[in-house]
């Protein structure tokens, strides 16, 4: 049998050992060469070019290949040399196996201790840190519960090995099996580790808080010492970086022909890749945190940041953008990112519109709740009115108020949080566009000159990291944001459905107490139609009676200057064109007039230039413009002889003219009473307050000095003076009314 070995130092993985190796001098020499080759590789070449291996120089020291025949007899001296080399090889091999077992046991024992500490950190320690806010605890401990789940299953797999040899065989495949889970969990923890350290350092600035935290840690983990929380928080970071070192140590003490060698080799490289990916992810997260940070700067702070460097950067970007728009240089296209950005913009637009609509809805609901009909005096006694007031009171104070609170808590606040969560990615997308312009300019320069500066290389890497981060995380963010938005819409619909059910339930409860609640729908409809018909006839009769006794409209008193203006308008346009302003008008549009209550105007046209009949063109005697038609009433011109029909000398009252007796059988003799036309607030004990429409009794139509501008009246048993022009005469017709028939006397057709 021939054994062929390459010349020079051979890596252990390239050497194929013959088996069985015992009992043959040549095989012992080969094995010894392999075992010693681990140390010989690190030693310098012997001086004089001698052999580095105890095997003959023809095997390892010459470039020529040497062949050994198994049939070649060996001399007694060679046999003794082979035995000594075999003993040495066995000793080295045993030492390697011992180191391998110790390294494997170290991995298992440290893993068990590590899992124990992080379980203690996540359960007992977190539950006893009552002084810290829940949000801070979420940042400090991050996703440590996920790490516990992964490493607990990993430890369970390690402990299933029944022997040291089985453990070595199991290690490589077990690490390969947990590679992806470890990378995803430790990646998230390491990315938030720096933020957790910032919080821990901030606690040290508050002595009482720091002492309380330290007391809890000392009681649970005495080994932590003065390190405190840092001792526990750094454990996952240290553990994931230690896995490649432990595997490398086991691999170095494993022969290449061992069936576990290849799995251990792949596992070592896999864990090295895991650490590299975690470092790259952490770097991307730092870039994202830097550029997604929201800064609310004043104009002065923004101006302070302007310097030659920032101006140069913005100028170069603008120049690159102009070149792309002009077609001088090509624009970099990224279909994958463009699709993701489009989806993100659609989600952001939906969130913005929904938030605006919900805010308007809540504002209108607040306005609606300010109107409280159950507190108004409806001037109707008993019966359905009380039930209506009871229903509206329950709806306003219970149903609608609770609905508003739930809308704010379950719809608007989540929408607001989602809207804020979109700001970070929006800033990153904007920053990516800036970095893309820089990247394209640097790539153009690199293709022309073949080199770039260190700063340009850093800018290039920043764009690549930012783009990779957005491409990898935007799909997940879009999915989560869409689900979040869908859940908010489902909640909104559920709240509307609950509101309708509660209102209907309470309304049915109140309606059941009404006298006609047990009448069938068809009978109730006929009952209502009959009642409305009778009521309509009563209203028609009342209107006819009221028109027969209706006095001449009482005009408001005018000042002398206003009277002269009215005379001018009267002589120019005639009495049929005069109108009086019933309430103050504030003009805000084009050609809109501002008028005071009581002012008299002349109608020029009963519509505006667009044909709108709600705006009339009027003349005030000095200006012309448009006013709302609903705030004008026909002005009744009082003849001079009629204006002098007053009980006193100029007391401001204008009595309606006496009408000829009517022969109609339906005539009603009018009864006049004096009421307050405007509200008046007493300013001294000699005066008395009035409310608009309040009946008064006139005692004297002038004051003690004979001034007719003040009248002595009696109101609710109180006497005092009020302005005479605040009082008017109105007719008091006979009382009228109607009522629904009771259930005891149904209509004849029922």
PDB file of C-alpha atoms in Angstrom, residues 18 29 48 58 71 137 197 288 341 345 370 384-385 399 410 413-414 418 442 460 470 517 543 619 666:
ATOM      1  CA  UNK A  18      -4.990   5.584   6.749  1.00  0.00           C
ATOM      2  CA  UNK A  29       4.656   8.010  10.943  1.00  0.00           C
ATOM      3  CA  UNK A  48      19.693  24.276   7.200  1.00  0.00           C
ATOM      4  CA  UNK A  58      12.168  11.794   1.602  1.00  0.00           C
ATOM      5  CA  UNK A  71       5.863  -5.622   1.943  1.00  0.00           C
ATOM      6  CA  UNK A 137     -38.499  48.211  31.247  1.00  0.00           C
ATOM      7  CA  UNK A 197     -27.342  51.518  28.483  1.00  0.00           C
ATOM      8  CA  UNK A 288     -31.674  54.806  10.640  1.00  0.00           C
ATOM      9  CA  UNK A 341     -42.347  53.321  -1.406  1.00  0.00           C
ATOM     10  CA  UNK A 345     -47.263  56.356   0.582  1.00  0.00           C
ATOM     11  CA  UNK A 370     -73.304  70.842  23.967  1.00  0.00           C
ATOM     12  CA  UNK A 384     -94.613  61.890  26.399  1.00  0.00           C
ATOM     13  CA  UNK A 385     -92.599  65.024  27.132  1.00  0.00           C
ATOM     14  CA  UNK A 399     -74.618  56.661  25.684  1.00  0.00           C
ATOM     15  CA  UNK A 410     -59.858  53.208  20.688  1.00  0.00           C
ATOM     16  CA  UNK A 413     -55.357  57.853  19.829  1.00  0.00           C
ATOM     17  CA  UNK A 414     -54.235  54.707  17.939  1.00  0.00           C
ATOM     18  CA  UNK A 418     -49.752  55.275  13.870  1.00  0.00           C
ATOM     19  CA  UNK A 442     -19.625  59.271  -6.546  1.00  0.00           C
ATOM     20  CA  UNK A 460     -21.342  55.455  -0.533  1.00  0.00           C
ATOM     21  CA  UNK A 470     -35.432  50.141   3.835  1.00  0.00           C
ATOM     22  CA  UNK A 517     -97.097  51.459  22.502  1.00  0.00           C
ATOM     23  CA  UNK A 543    -104.377  81.553  11.381  1.00  0.00           C
ATOM     24  CA  UNK A 619     -79.704 101.248  -0.703  1.00  0.00           C
ATOM     25  CA  UNK A 666    -115.324  84.000  13.594  1.00  0.00           C
TER      26      UNK A 666
END
